[in-house]
PDB file of C-alpha atoms in Angstrom:
ATOM      1  CA  MET Q 191      -6.431  -4.536 -24.739  1.00  0.00           C
ATOM      2  CA  LYS Q 192      -2.709  -4.856 -24.049  1.00  0.00           C
ATOM      3  CA  LYS Q 193      -1.575  -5.939 -20.600  1.00  0.00           C
ATOM      4  CA  GLU Q 194       0.815  -2.980 -20.356  1.00  0.00           C
ATOM      5  CA  PHE Q 195      -2.044  -0.528 -20.886  1.00  0.00           C
ATOM      6  CA  VAL Q 196      -4.175  -2.250 -18.241  1.00  0.00           C
ATOM      7  CA  TYR Q 197      -1.300  -2.116 -15.752  1.00  0.00           C
ATOM      8  CA  GLU Q 198      -0.713   1.580 -16.463  1.00  0.00           C
ATOM      9  CA  LEU Q 199      -4.419   2.248 -15.984  1.00  0.00           C
ATOM     10  CA  LEU Q 200      -4.515   0.373 -12.669  1.00  0.00           C
ATOM     11  CA  ASP Q 201      -1.355   2.116 -11.505  1.00  0.00           C
ATOM     12  CA  ASN Q 202      -3.052   5.508 -11.664  1.00  0.00           C
ATOM     13  CA  ILE Q 203      -5.952   4.913  -9.289  1.00  0.00           C
ATOM     14  CA  ASP Q 204      -5.974   5.401  -5.511  1.00  0.00           C
ATOM     15  CA  THR Q 205      -7.695   2.076  -4.845  1.00  0.00           C
ATOM     16  CA  GLY Q 206      -5.339  -0.782  -4.006  1.00  0.00           C
ATOM     17  CA  VAL Q 207      -5.081  -3.477  -6.670  1.00  0.00           C
ATOM     18  CA  TYR Q 208      -2.817  -6.479  -6.905  1.00  0.00           C
ATOM     19  CA  LEU Q 209      -2.835  -9.546  -9.119  1.00  0.00           C
ATOM     20  CA  VAL Q 210      -1.650 -13.075  -8.364  1.00  0.00           C
ATOM     21  CA  ASP Q 211      -1.068 -16.176 -10.479  1.00  0.00           C
ATOM     22  CA  LYS Q 212      -2.570 -19.591  -9.703  1.00  0.00           C
ATOM     23  CA  ASP Q 213       0.109 -20.187  -7.058  1.00  0.00           C
ATOM     24  CA  ARG Q 214      -0.912 -16.900  -5.406  1.00  0.00           C
ATOM     25  CA  LYS Q 215       2.397 -15.236  -6.238  1.00  0.00           C
ATOM     26  CA  ILE Q 216       2.047 -11.488  -6.741  1.00  0.00           C
ATOM     27  CA  ILE Q 217       2.548 -10.454 -10.376  1.00  0.00           C
ATOM     28  CA  PHE Q 218       1.300  -6.859 -10.190  1.00  0.00           C
ATOM     29  CA  TRP Q 219       1.077  -4.299  -7.380  1.00  0.00           C
ATOM     30  CA  ASN Q 220      -0.268  -0.827  -8.069  1.00  0.00           C
ATOM     31  CA  LYS Q 221       0.572   2.519  -6.477  1.00  0.00           C
ATOM     32  CA  GLY Q 222      -2.746   2.518  -4.618  1.00  0.00           C
ATOM     33  CA  ALA Q 223      -1.719  -0.720  -2.897  1.00  0.00           C
ATOM     34  CA  GLN Q 224       1.581   0.893  -1.932  1.00  0.00           C
ATOM     35  CA  LEU Q 225      -0.226   3.956  -0.543  1.00  0.00           C
ATOM     36  CA  ILE Q 226      -2.583   1.898   1.634  1.00  0.00           C
ATOM     37  CA  THR Q 227      -0.143  -0.802   2.802  1.00  0.00           C
ATOM     38  CA  GLY Q 228       3.261   0.900   2.837  1.00  0.00           C
ATOM     39  CA  TYR Q 229       4.795  -1.862   0.673  1.00  0.00           C
ATOM     40  CA  LYS Q 230       6.494  -0.951  -2.599  1.00  0.00           C
ATOM     41  CA  SER Q 231       6.022  -3.233  -5.603  1.00  0.00           C
ATOM     42  CA  THR Q 232       9.722  -4.183  -5.473  1.00  0.00           C
ATOM     43  CA  GLU Q 233       9.158  -5.615  -1.984  1.00  0.00           C
ATOM     44  CA  VAL Q 234       6.275  -7.901  -2.899  1.00  0.00           C
ATOM     45  CA  LEU Q 235       6.496  -8.900  -6.573  1.00  0.00           C
ATOM     46  CA  SER Q 236       7.041 -12.657  -7.037  1.00  0.00           C
ATOM     47  CA  GLN Q 237       6.260 -13.196  -3.340  1.00  0.00           C
ATOM     48  CA  PRO Q 238       3.355 -15.429  -2.264  1.00  0.00           C
ATOM     49  CA  CYS Q 239       0.555 -13.189  -0.989  1.00  0.00           C
ATOM     50  CA  CYS Q 240       0.320 -15.379   2.119  1.00  0.00           C
ATOM     51  CA  ASP Q 241       3.994 -14.760   2.972  1.00  0.00           C
ATOM     52  CA  ASN Q 242       3.312 -12.436   5.948  1.00  0.00           C
ATOM     53  CA  ILE Q 243       2.588  -9.447   3.712  1.00  0.00           C
ATOM     54  CA  LEU Q 244      -0.972  -8.262   4.344  1.00  0.00           C
ATOM     55  CA  VAL Q 245      -2.062 -10.970   6.806  1.00  0.00           C
ATOM     56  CA  HIS Q 246      -5.770 -10.204   6.521  1.00  0.00           C
ATOM     57  CA  ILE Q 247      -7.886 -10.860   9.601  1.00  0.00           C
ATOM     58  CA  ASP Q 248     -11.643 -10.617  10.074  1.00  0.00           C
ATOM     59  CA  GLU Q 249     -13.537  -8.782  12.822  1.00  0.00           C
ATOM     60  CA  ASN Q 250     -12.937 -11.739  15.165  1.00  0.00           C
ATOM     61  CA  GLY Q 251      -9.176 -11.650  14.645  1.00  0.00           C
ATOM     62  CA  ILE Q 252      -9.147 -14.845  12.564  1.00  0.00           C
ATOM     63  CA  ASN Q 253      -6.334 -14.987  10.012  1.00  0.00           C
ATOM     64  CA  GLN Q 254      -7.738 -15.198   6.465  1.00  0.00           C
ATOM     65  CA  CYS Q 255      -4.487 -16.315   4.813  1.00  0.00           C
ATOM     66  CA  GLY Q 256      -4.974 -20.029   5.494  1.00  0.00           C
ATOM     67  CA  SER Q 257      -7.827 -22.236   4.402  1.00  0.00           C
ATOM     68  CA  THR Q 258     -10.199 -19.249   4.274  1.00  0.00           C
ATOM     69  CA  CYS Q 259      -7.995 -17.207   1.903  1.00  0.00           C
ATOM     70  CA  PRO Q 260     -10.245 -15.143  -0.415  1.00  0.00           C
ATOM     71  CA  LEU Q 261      -7.773 -15.434  -3.305  1.00  0.00           C
ATOM     72  CA  PHE Q 262      -7.545 -19.208  -2.917  1.00  0.00           C
ATOM     73  CA  GLU Q 263     -11.344 -19.571  -2.847  1.00  0.00           C
ATOM     74  CA  THR Q 264     -11.801 -17.405  -5.941  1.00  0.00           C
ATOM     75  CA  ILE Q 265      -9.059 -19.213  -7.885  1.00  0.00           C
ATOM     76  CA  ASP Q 266     -10.555 -22.551  -6.836  1.00  0.00           C
ATOM     77  CA  THR Q 267     -14.219 -21.756  -7.497  1.00  0.00           C
ATOM     78  CA  GLY Q 268     -14.244 -18.773  -9.859  1.00  0.00           C
ATOM     79  CA  VAL Q 269     -16.681 -17.019  -7.541  1.00  0.00           C
ATOM     80  CA  LYS Q 270     -16.384 -13.307  -6.746  1.00  0.00           C
ATOM     81  CA  TYR Q 271     -15.535 -12.628  -3.092  1.00  0.00           C
ATOM     82  CA  GLU Q 272     -16.445  -9.522  -1.053  1.00  0.00           C
ATOM     83  CA  ARG Q 273     -15.583  -8.890   2.603  1.00  0.00           C
ATOM     84  CA  GLU Q 274     -14.636  -6.208   5.076  1.00  0.00           C
ATOM     85  CA  LEU Q 275     -11.279  -7.182   6.556  1.00  0.00           C
ATOM     86  CA  TYR Q 276      -8.259  -5.691   8.306  1.00  0.00           C
ATOM     87  CA  LEU Q 277      -4.893  -5.789   6.560  1.00  0.00           C
ATOM     88  CA  LEU Q 278      -1.509  -5.344   8.195  1.00  0.00           C
ATOM     89  CA  HIS Q 279       0.332  -2.174   7.214  1.00  0.00           C
ATOM     90  CA  LYS Q 280       4.088  -2.465   6.703  1.00  0.00           C
ATOM     91  CA  THR Q 281       4.664  -0.497   9.911  1.00  0.00           C
ATOM     92  CA  GLY Q 282       2.495  -2.889  11.921  1.00  0.00           C
ATOM     93  CA  TYR Q 283      -0.891  -1.257  12.415  1.00  0.00           C
ATOM     94  CA  ARG Q 284      -4.233  -2.602  11.212  1.00  0.00           C
ATOM     95  CA  VAL Q 285      -6.101  -0.899   8.357  1.00  0.00           C
ATOM     96  CA  PRO Q 286      -9.826  -1.587   7.802  1.00  0.00           C
ATOM     97  CA  VAL Q 287     -10.426  -2.352   4.118  1.00  0.00           C
ATOM     98  CA  SER Q 288     -13.262  -3.354   1.823  1.00  0.00           C
ATOM     99  CA  VAL Q 289     -12.026  -6.262  -0.285  1.00  0.00           C
ATOM    100  CA  ILE Q 290     -13.270  -7.566  -3.632  1.00  0.00           C
ATOM    101  CA  VAL Q 291     -11.565 -10.572  -5.235  1.00  0.00           C
ATOM    102  CA  LEU Q 292     -12.205 -11.472  -8.886  1.00  0.00           C
ATOM    103  CA  PRO Q 293     -10.926 -14.410 -10.938  1.00  0.00           C
ATOM    104  CA  ILE Q 294      -8.566 -13.749 -13.865  1.00  0.00           C
ATOM    105  CA  ARG Q 295      -9.312 -15.885 -16.928  1.00  0.00           C
ATOM    106  CA  ASP Q 296      -7.464 -16.495 -20.182  1.00  0.00           C
ATOM    107  CA  GLU Q 297      -9.061 -16.259 -23.627  1.00  0.00           C
ATOM    108  CA  LYS Q 298     -10.458 -19.785 -23.221  1.00  0.00           C
ATOM    109  CA  GLY Q 299     -12.093 -18.992 -19.902  1.00  0.00           C
ATOM    110  CA  ALA Q 300      -9.636 -20.961 -17.758  1.00  0.00           C
ATOM    111  CA  ILE Q 301      -8.733 -19.356 -14.420  1.00  0.00           C
ATOM    112  CA  THR Q 302      -5.107 -18.200 -14.388  1.00  0.00           C
ATOM    113  CA  GLY Q 303      -5.088 -16.209 -11.156  1.00  0.00           C
ATOM    114  CA  ALA Q 304      -7.039 -13.589  -9.238  1.00  0.00           C
ATOM    115  CA  ALA Q 305      -7.211  -9.854  -8.631  1.00  0.00           C
ATOM    116  CA  GLU Q 306      -7.738  -8.305  -5.212  1.00  0.00           C
ATOM    117  CA  ILE Q 307      -9.173  -4.801  -5.092  1.00  0.00           C
ATOM    118  CA  PHE Q 308      -9.148  -3.130  -1.697  1.00  0.00           C
ATOM    119  CA  LYS Q 309     -10.079   0.294  -0.364  1.00  0.00           C
ATOM    120  CA  ASP Q 310      -9.222   1.959   2.925  1.00  0.00           C
ATOM    121  CA  ARG Q 311     -12.535   2.371   4.768  1.00  0.00           C
ATOM    122  CA  SER Q 312     -11.146   4.110   7.846  1.00  0.00           C
ATOM    123  CA  GLY Q 313     -12.288   7.568   6.780  1.00  0.00           C
ATOM    124  CA  LYS Q 314      -9.304   8.847   8.727  1.00  0.00           C
ATOM    125  CA  VAL Q 315      -7.098  10.038   5.865  1.00  0.00           C
ATOM    126  CA  ASP Q 316      -6.430  13.598   6.937  1.00  0.00           C
ATOM    127  CA  SER Q 317      -5.755  16.310   4.414  1.00  0.00           C
ATOM    128  CA  ILE Q 318      -2.459  18.169   4.491  1.00  0.00           C
ATOM    129  CA  GLU Q 319      -4.356  21.339   5.395  1.00  0.00           C
ATOM    130  CA  GLU Q 320      -5.927  19.699   8.463  1.00  0.00           C
ATOM    131  CA  ILE Q 321      -2.575  18.398   9.695  1.00  0.00           C
ATOM    132  CA  ASP Q 322      -0.959  21.805   9.183  1.00  0.00           C
ATOM    133  CA  GLU Q 323      -3.771  23.470  11.093  1.00  0.00           C
ATOM    134  CA  LEU Q 324      -3.335  21.068  14.012  1.00  0.00           C
ATOM    135  CA  LYS Q 325       0.358  21.838  14.073  1.00  0.00           C
ATOM    136  CA  LYS Q 326      -0.339  25.575  14.075  1.00  0.00           C
ATOM    137  CA  LEU Q 327      -2.671  25.196  17.027  1.00  0.00           C
ATOM    138  CA  ILE Q 328      -0.117  23.043  18.864  1.00  0.00           C
ATOM    139  CA  LEU Q 329      -2.653  20.231  19.077  1.00  0.00           C
ATOM    140  CA  PHE Q 330      -0.615  17.646  17.216  1.00  0.00           C
ATOM    141  CA  ASP Q 331       1.627  14.865  18.561  1.00  0.00           C
ATOM    142  CA  PRO Q 332       4.399  14.498  15.957  1.00  0.00           C
ATOM    143  CA  LEU Q 333       5.478  11.007  17.040  1.00  0.00           C
ATOM    144  CA  THR Q 334       2.106   9.255  16.828  1.00  0.00           C
ATOM    145  CA  HIS Q 335       0.401  11.595  14.311  1.00  0.00           C
ATOM    146  CA  SER Q 336      -2.598  11.896  16.609  1.00  0.00           C
ATOM    147  CA  GLY Q 337      -3.883  14.807  18.645  1.00  0.00           C
ATOM    148  CA  ASN Q 338      -2.142  15.624  21.908  1.00  0.00           C
ATOM    149  CA  ARG Q 339      -3.499  16.009  25.434  1.00  0.00           C
ATOM    150  CA  ARG Q 340      -4.582  19.594  24.847  1.00  0.00           C
ATOM    151  CA  PHE Q 341      -6.524  18.481  21.772  1.00  0.00           C
ATOM    152  CA  VAL Q 342      -8.367  15.817  23.816  1.00  0.00           C
ATOM    153  CA  GLU Q 343      -9.181  18.254  26.625  1.00  0.00           C
ATOM    154  CA  MET Q 344     -10.588  20.807  24.182  1.00  0.00           C
ATOM    155  CA  ASN Q 345     -12.698  18.122  22.533  1.00  0.00           C
ATOM    156  CA  LEU Q 346     -14.016  16.965  25.914  1.00  0.00           C
ATOM    157  CA  HIS Q 347     -15.181  20.509  26.715  1.00  0.00           C
ATOM    158  CA  THR Q 348     -17.117  20.542  23.432  1.00  0.00           C
ATOM    159  CA  ARG Q 349     -18.653  17.122  24.105  1.00  0.00           C
ATOM    160  CA  PHE Q 350     -19.793  18.171  27.609  1.00  0.00           C
ATOM    161  CA  ALA Q 351     -21.439  21.269  26.154  1.00  0.00           C
ATOM    162  CA  GLU Q 352     -23.328  19.065  23.662  1.00  0.00           C
ATOM    163  CA  LEU Q 353     -24.296  16.613  26.401  1.00  0.00           C
ATOM    164  CA  ILE Q 354     -25.740  19.340  28.620  1.00  0.00           C
ATOM    165  CA  ARG Q 355     -27.458  21.318  25.873  1.00  0.00           C
ATOM    166  CA  TYR Q 356     -28.593  18.612  23.437  1.00  0.00           C
ATOM    167  CA  ASN Q 357     -28.388  15.373  25.471  1.00  0.00           C
ATOM    168  CA  ILE Q 358     -25.867  13.889  23.022  1.00  0.00           C
ATOM    169  CA  PRO Q 359     -24.102  11.122  24.983  1.00  0.00           C
ATOM    170  CA  PHE Q 360     -20.426  10.310  24.734  1.00  0.00           C
ATOM    171  CA  GLY Q 361     -17.826   8.161  26.410  1.00  0.00           C
ATOM    172  CA  VAL Q 362     -14.075   7.928  26.704  1.00  0.00           C
ATOM    173  CA  LEU Q 363     -11.558   5.119  26.377  1.00  0.00           C
ATOM    174  CA  PHE Q 364      -8.412   5.433  28.465  1.00  0.00           C
ATOM    175  CA  VAL Q 365      -5.825   3.156  26.838  1.00  0.00           C
ATOM    176  CA  ASP Q 366      -2.434   2.071  28.160  1.00  0.00           C
ATOM    177  CA  ILE Q 367       0.056  -0.206  26.385  1.00  0.00           C
ATOM    178  CA  ASP Q 368       0.803  -3.282  28.496  1.00  0.00           C
ATOM    179  CA  ASP Q 369       4.437  -3.740  29.590  1.00  0.00           C
ATOM    180  CA  PHE Q 370       5.670  -0.893  27.412  1.00  0.00           C
ATOM    181  CA  LYS Q 371       8.720  -0.413  29.641  1.00  0.00           C
ATOM    182  CA  VAL Q 372       9.783  -3.956  28.767  1.00  0.00           C
ATOM    183  CA  ILE Q 373       9.704  -3.026  25.072  1.00  0.00           C
ATOM    184  CA  ASN Q 374      11.863   0.048  25.673  1.00  0.00           C
ATOM    185  CA  ASP Q 375      14.303  -1.830  27.891  1.00  0.00           C
ATOM    186  CA  LYS Q 376      14.664  -4.767  25.499  1.00  0.00           C
ATOM    187  CA  TYR Q 377      14.673  -3.036  22.113  1.00  0.00           C
ATOM    188  CA  GLY Q 378      15.486   0.611  22.849  1.00  0.00           C
ATOM    189  CA  HIS Q 379      13.468   3.797  22.575  1.00  0.00           C
ATOM    190  CA  ASP Q 380      13.616   3.914  18.764  1.00  0.00           C
ATOM    191  CA  ILE Q 381      11.635   0.664  18.584  1.00  0.00           C
ATOM    192  CA  GLY Q 382       9.444   1.875  21.441  1.00  0.00           C
ATOM    193  CA  ASP Q 383       8.568   4.914  19.331  1.00  0.00           C
ATOM    194  CA  LYS Q 384       7.607   2.622  16.435  1.00  0.00           C
ATOM    195  CA  VAL Q 385       5.342   0.661  18.777  1.00  0.00           C
ATOM    196  CA  LEU Q 386       3.664   3.886  19.924  1.00  0.00           C
ATOM    197  CA  ALA Q 387       3.072   4.882  16.312  1.00  0.00           C
ATOM    198  CA  MET Q 388       1.721   1.413  15.477  1.00  0.00           C
ATOM    199  CA  VAL Q 389      -0.760   1.486  18.358  1.00  0.00           C
ATOM    200  CA  SER Q 390      -1.819   5.057  17.587  1.00  0.00           C
ATOM    201  CA  GLN Q 391      -2.437   4.328  13.920  1.00  0.00           C
ATOM    202  CA  THR Q 392      -4.393   1.135  14.648  1.00  0.00           C
ATOM    203  CA  LEU Q 393      -6.609   3.035  17.076  1.00  0.00           C
ATOM    204  CA  SER Q 394      -7.057   6.076  14.839  1.00  0.00           C
ATOM    205  CA  LYS Q 395      -7.691   4.143  11.627  1.00  0.00           C
ATOM    206  CA  ASN Q 396     -10.396   2.038  13.257  1.00  0.00           C
ATOM    207  CA  LEU Q 397     -12.364   4.726  15.058  1.00  0.00           C
ATOM    208  CA  ARG Q 398     -15.415   6.209  13.389  1.00  0.00           C
ATOM    209  CA  THR Q 399     -14.841   9.410  11.424  1.00  0.00           C
ATOM    210  CA  PHE Q 400     -16.462  11.609  14.082  1.00  0.00           C
ATOM    211  CA  ASP Q 401     -14.595  10.093  17.069  1.00  0.00           C
ATOM    212  CA  ILE Q 402     -11.187  11.430  18.031  1.00  0.00           C
ATOM    213  CA  LEU Q 403      -7.933  10.065  19.423  1.00  0.00           C
ATOM    214  CA  GLY Q 404      -5.166  11.805  21.324  1.00  0.00           C
ATOM    215  CA  ARG Q 405      -1.971  10.833  23.071  1.00  0.00           C
ATOM    216  CA  TRP Q 406      -2.548  11.584  26.748  1.00  0.00           C
ATOM    217  CA  GLY Q 407       1.096  11.112  27.691  1.00  0.00           C
ATOM    218  CA  GLY Q 408       3.814   8.462  27.524  1.00  0.00           C
ATOM    219  CA  ASP Q 409       2.169   5.255  26.321  1.00  0.00           C
ATOM    220  CA  GLU Q 410      -1.366   6.380  27.206  1.00  0.00           C
ATOM    221  CA  PHE Q 411      -4.029   7.308  24.668  1.00  0.00           C
ATOM    222  CA  VAL Q 412      -7.551   8.662  25.042  1.00  0.00           C
ATOM    223  CA  ALA Q 413     -10.360   8.200  22.541  1.00  0.00           C
ATOM    224  CA  VAL Q 414     -13.548  10.266  22.751  1.00  0.00           C
ATOM    225  CA  ILE Q 415     -16.482   8.246  21.405  1.00  0.00           C
ATOM    226  CA  ILE Q 416     -19.630  10.159  20.486  1.00  0.00           C
ATOM    227  CA  ASN Q 417     -23.297   9.135  20.662  1.00  0.00           C
ATOM    228  CA  VAL Q 418     -22.904   5.731  22.313  1.00  0.00           C
ATOM    229  CA  ASN Q 419     -24.342   3.830  25.242  1.00  0.00           C
ATOM    230  CA  GLU Q 420     -22.305   1.667  27.593  1.00  0.00           C
ATOM    231  CA  GLY Q 421     -22.761  -1.509  25.551  1.00  0.00           C
ATOM    232  CA  GLN Q 422     -21.693   0.175  22.329  1.00  0.00           C
ATOM    233  CA  LEU Q 423     -18.689   1.751  24.040  1.00  0.00           C
ATOM    234  CA  SER Q 424     -17.642  -1.662  25.343  1.00  0.00           C
ATOM    235  CA  ALA Q 425     -17.966  -3.206  21.870  1.00  0.00           C
ATOM    236  CA  ILE Q 426     -15.852  -0.472  20.267  1.00  0.00           C
ATOM    237  CA  ALA Q 427     -13.204  -0.769  22.981  1.00  0.00           C
ATOM    238  CA  ASN Q 428     -12.941  -4.543  22.630  1.00  0.00           C
ATOM    239  CA  LYS Q 429     -12.731  -4.318  18.850  1.00  0.00           C
ATOM    240  CA  LEU Q 430      -9.808  -1.894  19.186  1.00  0.00           C
ATOM    241  CA  ARG Q 431      -8.180  -4.114  21.817  1.00  0.00           C
ATOM    242  CA  LEU Q 432      -8.351  -7.099  19.458  1.00  0.00           C
ATOM    243  CA  LEU Q 433      -6.920  -5.154  16.529  1.00  0.00           C
ATOM    244  CA  ILE Q 434      -3.985  -3.986  18.662  1.00  0.00           C
ATOM    245  CA  GLU Q 435      -3.364  -7.574  19.748  1.00  0.00           C
ATOM    246  CA  LYS Q 436      -3.289  -8.616  16.076  1.00  0.00           C
ATOM    247  CA  SER Q 437      -0.954  -5.791  14.990  1.00  0.00           C
ATOM    248  CA  LEU Q 438       2.787  -6.405  14.799  1.00  0.00           C
ATOM    249  CA  LEU Q 439       6.199  -5.009  13.959  1.00  0.00           C
ATOM    250  CA  VAL Q 440       8.912  -7.045  12.264  1.00  0.00           C
ATOM    251  CA  ILE Q 441      12.358  -5.927  13.412  1.00  0.00           C
ATOM    252  CA  SER Q 442      15.321  -7.887  11.997  1.00  0.00           C
ATOM    253  CA  SER Q 443      13.053 -10.915  11.449  1.00  0.00           C
ATOM    254  CA  GLU Q 444      11.787 -10.710  15.062  1.00  0.00           C
ATOM    255  CA  ILE Q 445       8.051 -10.148  15.501  1.00  0.00           C
ATOM    256  CA  ILE Q 446       7.037  -7.626  18.164  1.00  0.00           C
ATOM    257  CA  THR Q 447       3.449  -7.542  19.392  1.00  0.00           C
ATOM    258  CA  VAL Q 448       1.771  -5.667  22.230  1.00  0.00           C
ATOM    259  CA  THR Q 449      -1.571  -5.582  23.991  1.00  0.00           C
ATOM    260  CA  ILE Q 450      -3.505  -2.802  25.687  1.00  0.00           C
ATOM    261  CA  SER Q 451      -5.513  -2.371  28.852  1.00  0.00           C
ATOM    262  CA  ALA Q 452      -8.396   0.075  28.696  1.00  0.00           C
ATOM    263  CA  GLY Q 453     -10.931   1.777  30.907  1.00  0.00           C
ATOM    264  CA  ALA Q 454     -14.207   2.846  29.299  1.00  0.00           C
ATOM    265  CA  SER Q 455     -16.776   5.177  30.808  1.00  0.00           C
ATOM    266  CA  ILE Q 456     -19.859   7.101  29.712  1.00  0.00           C
ATOM    267  CA  ALA Q 457     -19.883  10.771  30.692  1.00  0.00           C
ATOM    268  CA  GLY Q 458     -22.582  12.062  33.031  1.00  0.00           C
ATOM    269  CA  LYS Q 459     -23.909  15.622  33.142  1.00  0.00           C
ATOM    270  CA  GLU Q 460     -22.463  15.985  36.630  1.00  0.00           C
ATOM    271  CA  ASP Q 461     -18.994  15.042  35.372  1.00  0.00           C
ATOM    272  CA  THR Q 462     -16.114  17.311  34.475  1.00  0.00           C
ATOM    273  CA  ASN Q 463     -13.068  16.567  32.341  1.00  0.00           C
ATOM    274  CA  GLU Q 464     -11.207  15.708  35.527  1.00  0.00           C
ATOM    275  CA  THR Q 465     -13.799  13.373  37.094  1.00  0.00           C
ATOM    276  CA  LEU Q 466     -14.450  11.529  33.822  1.00  0.00           C
ATOM    277  CA  MET Q 467     -10.759  10.995  33.076  1.00  0.00           C
ATOM    278  CA  LYS Q 468     -10.024   9.967  36.670  1.00  0.00           C
ATOM    279  CA  ARG Q 469     -12.777   7.330  36.491  1.00  0.00           C
ATOM    280  CA  ALA Q 470     -11.588   5.992  33.119  1.00  0.00           C
ATOM    281  CA  ASP Q 471      -7.993   5.899  34.402  1.00  0.00           C
ATOM    282  CA  LYS Q 472      -9.076   3.888  37.464  1.00  0.00           C
ATOM    283  CA  LEU Q 473     -10.989   1.454  35.236  1.00  0.00           C
ATOM    284  CA  MET Q 474      -7.880   1.035  33.082  1.00  0.00           C
ATOM    285  CA  TYR Q 475      -5.907  -0.016  36.151  1.00  0.00           C
ATOM    286  CA  GLU Q 476      -8.649  -2.521  36.969  1.00  0.00           C
ATOM    287  CA  SER Q 477      -8.010  -4.029  33.525  1.00  0.00           C
ATOM    288  CA  LYS Q 478      -4.307  -4.243  34.415  1.00  0.00           C
ATOM    289  CA  SER Q 479      -5.098  -6.022  37.663  1.00  0.00           C
ATOM    290  CA  LYS Q 480      -7.303  -8.547  35.830  1.00  0.00           C
ATOM    291  CA  GLY Q 481      -4.327  -9.723  33.767  1.00  0.00           C
ATOM    292  CA  LYS Q 482      -4.032  -7.016  31.109  1.00  0.00           C
ATOM    293  CA  ASN Q 483      -5.234  -7.176  27.464  1.00  0.00           C
ATOM    294  CA  SER Q 484      -8.749  -6.371  28.623  1.00  0.00           C
ATOM    295  CA  VAL Q 485     -11.368  -3.642  28.881  1.00  0.00           C
ATOM    296  CA  THR Q 486     -13.216  -2.589  32.013  1.00  0.00           C
ATOM    297  CA  VAL Q 487     -16.393  -0.527  31.634  1.00  0.00           C
ATOM    298  CA  GLY Q 488     -17.945   1.525  34.375  1.00  0.00           C
TER     299      GLY Q 488
END
């Protein structure tokens, strides 16, 4: 089978695929990879995959592009590699992906490189119809591509009805970007907007499909997390906090990173939208007072 035919075949699937040689330089990058990562093939071909392109991390925030590089291990051992990791999108946010790495061999069986196949596992790829409907209902924040405050409040009313009628628990995360004013003052509001979008996308992409995210106002976001207890809510919040910490923007070769402070609280049947959000907001400020980049649950 001719290489050109294989490349054309790979270029017409939604799954991300890229190939590297033995030196881990990228020799092929399909349209699926561009769709998931934001990088065009012209931006990455002939570049080493470890050259700050995808910067895979695991669930503990450990960079996988060093000694634990999946491509390096597969090229070195010939063993297939499978993991769930988080790649860095071109615009800075973290995308959860399922990764499979396979060795590439020549006709004599010698390893000449490796192929990485990766699939977005966020389950948050919205259809055009859904986005249009949100816009029609004025529930959409155009800057961050998340719901807006009205969207969150409507969702909270639904969750309280389910809690009271069916005993389905839920909690909220009240998230604030640490020192966001410093970002705006130093880099300008255009870069501040990019940071807001980066944080929003990292949060949204890494929530479960049935949880929702909305921009509450300014640099504040609220996530409504369904069917959890306090321990599970804390774990989800800290996972999101870590992924934000490991997200980044590159502006004129300067790397911009941010952290978040969050308050997390489980709703009670005696609560209202106002009492629940007030409690989560207060817990967020407790996280600020503890030194930021933290989650307080209560």
